[in-house]
Short mmCIF file of C-alpha atoms in Angstrom, two decimals:
data_model
loop_
_atom_site.label_atom_id
_atom_site.label_comp_id
_atom_site.label_asym_id
_atom_site.label_seq_id
_atom_site.Cartn_x
_atom_site.Cartn_y
_atom_site.Cartn_z
CA MET R 218 -17.04 -74.14 -23.97
CA LYS R 219 -18.54 -70.44 -25.22
CA VAL R 220 -15.34 -68.20 -26.98
CA ASN R 221 -16.89 -64.95 -25.61
CA ARG R 222 -15.35 -62.48 -27.25
CA PRO R 223 -16.77 -62.37 -30.87
CA ILE R 224 -14.59 -62.54 -33.99
CA ARG R 225 -14.71 -61.99 -37.35
CA PRO R 226 -13.78 -65.16 -39.17
CA ILE R 227 -15.71 -62.90 -42.75
CA LYS R 228 -13.58 -60.87 -44.45
CA LYS R 229 -15.06 -59.67 -46.86
CA LYS R 230 -16.91 -56.22 -46.56
CA VAL R 231 -20.49 -56.55 -46.80
CA PRO R 232 -22.45 -54.23 -49.95
CA VAL R 233 -23.97 -51.19 -48.99
CA ILE R 234 -27.47 -51.72 -49.88
CA GLN R 235 -29.55 -48.73 -50.90
CA THR R 236 -32.57 -48.38 -50.79
CA GLN R 237 -34.89 -45.88 -53.94
CA THR R 238 -37.54 -43.76 -52.98
CA ASP R 239 -39.98 -42.35 -55.00
CA GLU R 240 -39.34 -38.93 -55.33
CA ALA R 241 -43.19 -38.35 -56.78
CA GLU R 242 -45.22 -36.78 -55.48
CA GLN R 243 -47.84 -38.91 -53.63
CA THR R 244 -51.42 -38.85 -53.20
CA PRO R 245 -52.50 -38.25 -50.27
CA ALA R 246 -55.71 -41.48 -49.09
CA LEU R 247 -57.48 -42.21 -46.29
CA PRO R 248 -55.82 -44.81 -44.05
CA SER R 249 -56.48 -47.96 -44.26
CA ALA R 250 -56.13 -51.01 -41.85
CA PRO R 251 -52.96 -52.75 -43.19
CA ALA R 252 -52.35 -55.57 -45.28
CA THR R 253 -51.78 -59.04 -42.85
CA PRO R 254 -48.71 -60.52 -44.24
CA THR R 255 -48.46 -64.12 -45.16
CA PHE R 256 -45.39 -66.44 -45.63
CA LYS R 257 -44.71 -69.09 -47.93
CA LEU R 258 -45.36 -72.53 -45.82
CA GLN R 259 -42.04 -74.35 -47.17
CA LYS R 260 -40.42 -71.33 -46.45
CA LEU R 261 -41.67 -70.33 -42.42
CA LEU R 262 -41.19 -74.26 -42.05
CA ALA R 263 -37.36 -74.54 -43.51
CA GLN R 264 -36.60 -71.52 -41.12
CA LYS R 265 -38.15 -73.52 -38.45
CA GLY R 266 -34.75 -76.06 -38.89
CA LEU R 267 -37.01 -78.39 -39.78
CA GLY R 268 -35.30 -79.06 -42.73
CA SER R 269 -33.93 -77.58 -46.24
CA ARG R 270 -36.67 -76.04 -48.14
CA ARG R 271 -36.92 -78.54 -50.94
CA GLU R 272 -37.55 -81.11 -47.90
CA MET R 273 -39.89 -78.55 -46.85
CA GLU R 274 -41.95 -79.03 -50.06
CA VAL R 275 -41.85 -83.40 -50.44
CA LEU R 276 -43.08 -82.77 -46.13
CA ILE R 277 -45.74 -81.33 -47.45
CA ALA R 278 -46.82 -82.92 -50.74
CA SER R 279 -47.74 -86.14 -48.99
CA GLY R 280 -49.91 -84.71 -47.09
CA THR R 281 -49.21 -84.68 -43.92
CA VAL R 282 -48.72 -80.74 -43.62
CA SER R 283 -52.39 -78.42 -42.75
CA ILE R 284 -53.08 -75.22 -42.46
CA ASN R 285 -56.64 -74.52 -40.34
CA GLY R 286 -56.95 -78.42 -40.18
CA LYS R 287 -56.70 -78.75 -43.66
CA THR R 288 -54.09 -80.26 -45.65
CA ALA R 289 -51.78 -78.06 -47.05
CA VAL R 290 -50.17 -78.10 -50.53
CA VAL R 291 -46.55 -76.35 -51.66
CA GLY R 292 -47.06 -72.77 -52.44
CA ASP R 293 -49.82 -72.58 -49.64
CA ARG R 294 -49.24 -68.68 -47.69
CA VAL R 295 -50.38 -68.59 -43.80
CA GLY R 296 -49.80 -65.75 -41.42
CA ALA R 297 -49.98 -64.71 -38.02
CA HIS R 298 -53.43 -66.53 -37.20
CA ASP R 299 -53.11 -69.68 -38.96
CA LEU R 300 -52.03 -72.98 -37.32
CA VAL R 301 -50.10 -75.35 -38.71
CA ARG R 302 -49.32 -78.82 -37.94
CA ILE R 303 -47.43 -81.33 -39.64
CA GLY R 304 -49.48 -84.65 -37.71
CA LYS R 305 -50.71 -83.84 -34.49
CA ARG R 306 -47.91 -81.63 -33.59
CA VAL R 307 -48.54 -77.81 -33.41
CA ILE R 308 -46.03 -76.10 -35.59
CA ARG R 309 -45.41 -72.19 -33.61
CA LEU R 310 -43.61 -69.97 -36.32
CA ASN R 311 -41.72 -67.05 -36.19
CA LEU R 312 -43.87 -65.04 -38.70
CA GLU R 313 -41.57 -61.73 -37.57
CA GLU R 314 -38.00 -61.44 -39.56
CA SER R 315 -35.82 -63.16 -37.86
CA LEU R 316 -32.42 -64.62 -38.37
CA PRO R 317 -30.99 -67.82 -37.97
CA LYS R 318 -28.39 -69.15 -35.50
CA VAL R 319 -25.08 -69.60 -37.27
CA LEU R 320 -22.43 -71.48 -34.85
CA LEU R 321 -18.52 -72.65 -35.95
CA TYR R 322 -17.55 -76.12 -34.42
CA HIS R 323 -13.74 -77.29 -33.94
CA LYS R 324 -14.60 -80.46 -34.30
CA PRO R 325 -11.34 -82.97 -33.17
CA GLU R 326 -10.77 -86.22 -34.67
CA GLY R 327 -12.95 -88.96 -33.25
CA GLU R 328 -16.58 -87.54 -33.19
CA ILE R 329 -19.14 -88.75 -36.19
CA VAL R 330 -21.45 -85.91 -37.68
CA SER R 331 -24.43 -87.79 -36.74
CA ARG R 332 -27.29 -87.69 -33.47
CA ASP R 333 -27.44 -91.23 -33.81
CA ASP R 334 -24.57 -93.73 -34.10
CA PRO R 335 -25.54 -98.28 -33.25
CA GLU R 336 -21.58 -97.81 -32.07
CA GLY R 337 -22.70 -95.24 -29.53
CA ARG R 338 -20.11 -93.11 -30.59
CA PRO R 339 -19.06 -89.00 -29.39
CA SER R 340 -21.29 -86.89 -31.42
CA VAL R 341 -20.41 -83.60 -32.54
CA PHE R 342 -24.27 -82.61 -31.27
CA ASP R 343 -23.43 -83.50 -27.52
CA LYS R 344 -21.19 -79.89 -27.28
CA LEU R 345 -23.60 -77.80 -28.78
CA PRO R 346 -25.59 -75.74 -27.40
CA HIS R 347 -29.23 -77.21 -26.68
CA LEU R 348 -32.79 -74.89 -28.70
CA ARG R 349 -35.76 -75.37 -27.32
CA SER R 350 -37.68 -74.84 -30.67
CA SER R 351 -35.79 -75.70 -33.58
CA LYS R 352 -32.76 -78.02 -34.13
CA TRP R 353 -28.89 -77.01 -35.45
CA ILE R 354 -28.74 -78.54 -38.92
CA ALA R 355 -25.11 -79.45 -39.65
CA ILE R 356 -24.10 -77.55 -42.55
CA GLY R 357 -21.73 -80.22 -44.75
CA ARG R 358 -20.18 -83.28 -43.02
CA LEU R 359 -16.68 -84.66 -41.60
CA ASP R 360 -15.49 -88.06 -41.21
CA PHE R 361 -15.15 -89.71 -37.64
CA ASN R 362 -10.62 -89.45 -38.48
CA THR R 363 -11.01 -85.66 -39.73
CA SER R 364 -10.78 -82.67 -37.96
CA GLY R 365 -11.54 -78.88 -38.78
CA LEU R 366 -14.21 -77.19 -39.29
CA LEU R 367 -18.01 -77.71 -39.51
CA ILE R 368 -21.02 -74.91 -39.55
CA PHE R 369 -23.74 -75.52 -37.85
CA THR R 370 -27.55 -73.43 -38.37
CA THR R 371 -30.98 -73.39 -37.89
CA ASP R 372 -32.30 -72.55 -41.27
CA GLY R 373 -33.17 -75.12 -43.64
CA THR R 374 -32.69 -72.92 -46.24
CA LEU R 375 -29.06 -71.48 -45.14
CA ALA R 376 -27.86 -74.51 -45.08
CA ASN R 377 -28.66 -76.22 -48.10
CA ARG R 378 -27.64 -72.95 -50.29
CA LEU R 379 -23.87 -73.41 -48.71
CA MET R 380 -23.54 -77.51 -49.38
CA HIS R 381 -25.94 -77.87 -53.26
CA PRO R 382 -23.39 -79.26 -55.42
CA SER R 383 -25.18 -76.38 -57.71
CA PHE R 384 -23.94 -73.43 -55.68
CA GLU R 385 -19.76 -75.04 -55.59
CA VAL R 386 -19.25 -73.45 -52.11
CA GLU R 387 -15.29 -73.70 -51.35
CA ARG R 388 -13.75 -75.95 -49.30
CA GLU R 389 -10.14 -75.69 -48.23
CA TYR R 390 -8.44 -78.58 -45.81
CA ALA R 391 -4.64 -78.49 -44.79
CA VAL R 392 -4.15 -82.23 -45.73
CA ARG R 393 -0.87 -84.27 -43.93
CA VAL R 394 0.37 -87.39 -46.05
CA LEU R 395 3.06 -90.54 -46.22
CA GLY R 396 5.72 -89.44 -48.85
CA GLU R 397 5.88 -86.44 -50.77
CA LEU R 398 3.94 -85.83 -54.42
CA THR R 399 5.66 -85.29 -57.25
CA PRO R 400 4.98 -83.21 -60.26
CA GLU R 401 3.17 -85.75 -62.67
CA GLN R 402 -0.11 -86.69 -58.98
CA ILE R 403 0.10 -83.26 -59.65
CA THR R 404 -0.89 -82.58 -62.58
CA GLN R 405 -3.26 -85.88 -62.04
CA LEU R 406 -5.11 -84.58 -58.76
CA THR R 407 -5.67 -80.71 -60.33
CA THR R 408 -6.33 -81.97 -64.00
CA GLY R 409 -9.33 -84.63 -62.76
CA VAL R 410 -8.46 -88.64 -60.80
CA MET R 411 -11.18 -91.60 -61.48
CA LEU R 412 -12.78 -92.18 -58.12
CA ALA R 413 -15.81 -95.04 -57.77
CA ASP R 414 -18.69 -92.37 -58.26
CA GLY R 415 -17.01 -89.94 -60.10
CA PRO R 416 -13.70 -88.02 -61.92
CA ALA R 417 -12.81 -85.23 -58.99
CA ALA R 418 -10.08 -82.52 -59.14
CA PHE R 419 -8.64 -80.31 -56.86
CA SER R 420 -8.82 -76.98 -58.56
CA TYR R 421 -5.74 -76.26 -55.51
CA LEU R 422 -3.49 -77.70 -54.51
CA GLY R 423 -0.35 -75.92 -52.66
CA GLU R 424 2.68 -77.47 -50.72
CA GLN R 425 2.91 -76.53 -47.34
CA GLY R 426 6.29 -78.25 -46.52
CA GLY R 427 6.70 -80.91 -43.84
CA GLU R 428 9.49 -83.16 -41.78
CA GLY R 429 11.10 -86.74 -42.83
CA ILE R 430 7.89 -88.70 -44.20
CA ASN R 431 5.73 -86.25 -43.62
CA HIS R 432 4.02 -83.47 -46.26
CA TRP R 433 2.07 -80.98 -45.61
CA TYR R 434 0.20 -79.58 -48.20
CA ARG R 435 -3.53 -77.03 -48.79
CA VAL R 436 -6.42 -78.77 -51.36
CA ILE R 437 -9.46 -76.92 -52.20
CA LEU R 438 -12.64 -78.61 -53.39
CA LYS R 439 -15.59 -77.45 -54.49
CA GLU R 440 -18.56 -79.96 -53.38
CA GLY R 441 -18.65 -82.50 -50.46
CA LYS R 442 -18.39 -86.42 -51.57
CA ASN R 443 -17.41 -89.13 -48.83
CA ARG R 444 -13.84 -88.85 -48.14
CA GLU R 445 -12.78 -87.02 -50.94
CA VAL R 446 -9.85 -86.18 -50.20
CA ARG R 447 -8.42 -89.18 -48.46
CA ARG R 448 -9.99 -91.05 -51.83
CA MET R 449 -8.42 -88.53 -54.21
CA PHE R 450 -4.77 -88.65 -52.64
CA GLU R 451 -4.96 -92.75 -52.05
CA ALA R 452 -6.33 -92.96 -56.16
CA VAL R 453 -2.61 -91.18 -56.61
CA GLY R 454 -0.55 -94.22 -54.44
CA LEU R 455 -0.60 -91.67 -50.97
CA THR R 456 -2.18 -92.50 -48.20
CA VAL R 457 -3.54 -88.93 -45.86
CA SER R 458 -2.70 -89.83 -42.32
CA ARG R 459 -3.67 -85.92 -40.81
CA LEU R 460 -7.06 -83.89 -42.53
CA MET R 461 -8.45 -81.02 -41.40
CA ARG R 462 -11.29 -79.04 -42.96
CA VAL R 463 -9.50 -75.11 -42.51
CA ARG R 464 -12.47 -72.77 -44.39
CA PHE R 465 -16.00 -73.84 -45.53
CA GLY R 466 -17.44 -70.90 -48.37
CA PRO R 467 -16.68 -66.97 -46.89
CA ILE R 468 -15.62 -68.20 -43.57
CA ASN R 469 -11.92 -69.68 -41.79
CA LEU R 470 -11.73 -71.70 -39.08
CA PRO R 471 -11.11 -69.27 -36.51
CA PRO R 472 -8.02 -69.88 -34.33
CA ARG R 473 -8.72 -69.21 -31.72
CA ILE R 474 -11.60 -71.85 -30.85
CA LYS R 475 -10.05 -74.59 -29.82
CA ARG R 476 -10.89 -78.70 -30.60
CA GLY R 477 -14.07 -79.76 -29.47
CA GLN R 478 -15.41 -75.37 -28.50
CA TRP R 479 -17.97 -73.63 -30.20
CA LEU R 480 -18.72 -69.76 -30.83
CA GLU R 481 -22.28 -68.61 -32.54
CA LEU R 482 -22.23 -65.84 -34.47
CA ASP R 483 -23.16 -62.40 -34.32
CA GLU R 484 -26.38 -60.36 -36.00
CA LYS R 485 -23.45 -58.39 -37.51
CA GLU R 486 -21.37 -61.87 -38.39
CA ILE R 487 -24.94 -63.57 -39.65
CA ARG R 488 -25.84 -60.57 -41.94
CA ARG R 489 -22.88 -60.46 -43.73
CA LEU R 490 -22.92 -64.54 -44.27
CA LEU R 491 -26.53 -63.70 -45.81
CA ASN R 492 -24.83 -60.84 -47.92
CA LEU R 493 -22.09 -62.62 -49.05
CA ILE R 494 -23.76 -65.42 -50.00
CA ALA R 495 -26.38 -64.02 -51.70
#
């Protein structure tokens, strides 16, 4: 079900981009034919939704991509009249400036973030609108039993910018645990606990109340290791009974999007997002 009324999950102001003009007098020149613009092949393939820019560089280096029948190399540029193929498949590239699609999805528990599952479990991709010439790329993942905000895009470069550990994009979660953290455990979780794949620490941990044996906490991470939040609480002796992602980078989970629903950002919201992460 599509939510038609636009929301504004990104609250920061968009920087005003001012263009500079050359006030110097220009010498009149005879008109000439405009040069045909060209673009880097790996960038266009990533924008097509075929993968991240790095993945496209690896694909090109493998020798399976051609331009006008000639094997492409990383760094090649293409224009409007070039024919690009991956194997025998013709890739139709949009060389005009265009914005990627960005979609927010409220994932319920009981869905996987994968197109293929040997167990045949429901997939988040089953709920998304169909795309003819590209595919949805999931920005980050959520476990089968975790709910909350998932972001999808058609632009591999944008997805990489939000997911790559070097950019330290914040992920915020609401966590319900069986029991209550002691001050010592809070210190452990915010200074660092050792997991099987290395140390991990919350950059923020705040109490959110609770009833009976259940207590809620709000936590923030700057990385996305597999089941990291659950494993961190397990490392101090507590079990997570419910986990929900409420924010990814500058985007909050809009309360109007109910579980299993999605919302596609409009042009203004997409430009604001691109400006914020530039």
